[in-house]
RNA sequence: GCUCCCUUCGUCUAGCGGCCCAGGACGUCGCCCUCUCACGGCGAAAACACCGGUUCGAGUCCGGUAGGGAGCGCCA
């Protein structure tokens, strides 16, 4: 805790998100980015982005674009241009040279076969150290001809390496269990372990917040920092997100790109709220505005156990944010979402100013019935469906012969409503029910079926009002007799 | 196998030795509201993994057991 306070007092907080562009930005990565972003924004710090693209074979432009898009959609803007790790290879080599001349690193000529042998031996003997250090103190003159060496860290043999992790607490490794890791490959390219340390240092990163899967790496990286005489950033290793079954996230459940969640109709603010509460809590508070999050977020309150993904809770949160969003904004969100939907073209093609106005007018009734934007679009279908309206099976069942004649009376009474309004329509519908000696529901349900093709919808008087007199009467006429 | 980490309702969690026969939220179930479905309101069922210690007192501290996870590459 002390070092953190000292650093905060002298320098600004710098966090970073450092994904490797070998696939989409998944939900766990999104949360890691969110935590880094929140931590920096809450402390007037900087949030940097670094693309770890040193694996040339697996890094793709599409994946880089997906990371940018995903972060942007989530609303996590980063400071400065993104750093591409591969572009810094020369700097990484320079640092290794420095370590070589200071005696903190050495050339190792062990062959792949030797390495395998060592590994098998170590495993058989139940030791954790895989490399036996055979070139550590050997005379370079012994180097076999024609072999390109790797460069290894001359790690301490005794003592312990300790990480004061902000989430996991104090974690200790015995140095005798940590072997001399490779810093530079025989082809002259830096390893991940080295590149991360050099980049974080050069970028001025003060706080490393990342997934739990890096916790063991932290020990080895600390050894590199110490060999270099650099100060070690504050570390916070956050637990991973698991699937609903408690197992590691796989393609089957949540390991979808963040893009997939957008296409499912989730709002970025709901996503942020959900993600932040997965493993972090602030008393009993469930709903947070972005400003509240920035103010309240802290590393100390992050839990240590992995959390399971629960889409039902995300749905609930999303419904909350949909309900509280302004009607026009909701329609704007729908417009932005349509290009990302496989069947978004139908509505997109019809979305003229008149329909847009209808959508906005219908939003108060629609938004409290939808958990996602996709549901919202679907439940608004009656507004943009062509006549004659297609009835689903349950709606068809409501259109009995008796219902048809009720619809007939309704058509006549509604035709006299002037001016057209929800209140006027309501009076007419109630009058028909009373006159026919049936309950309101007996009239309202067939009416709903005729107007929307469904058995559920917003309040039927609002539906009448939004649809307008002419369209309402026309749809009624399609189903009525008499 | 080795190293490291984790363990409160089905799920996310509050709890930092007495305020806890454990609180909130989602989900589930019931009731109310009601033209349907929702929303909203009210209520219910539902958890401290296990075993030992420390202590006047443990969900909270310590040890062990069991279960789960991550990492162990010239991948990142």
XYZ file of C-alpha atoms in Angstrom, chain A residues 13 47 61 86 158 205 217 225 228 242 298-299 312 326 329 338 387 412 471:
19
model
C -1.528 7.440 -12.595
C -5.407 5.161 -19.892
C -5.693 -6.271 -38.950
C 6.167 -5.015 -32.755
C 18.030 -17.861 -3.757
C 2.699 2.701 -16.661
C 4.075 -13.970 -15.032
C 12.421 -5.035 -13.542
C 17.114 -3.470 -14.938
C -16.170 -18.016 -16.057
C -11.242 1.060 -6.420
C -8.908 -1.896 -6.651
C -30.300 -12.853 -17.003
C -35.116 9.220 -23.661
C -32.283 8.516 -28.056
C -29.733 -1.879 -37.603
C -51.396 -4.568 -44.255
C -68.343 1.826 -36.406
C -54.630 2.806 -40.211
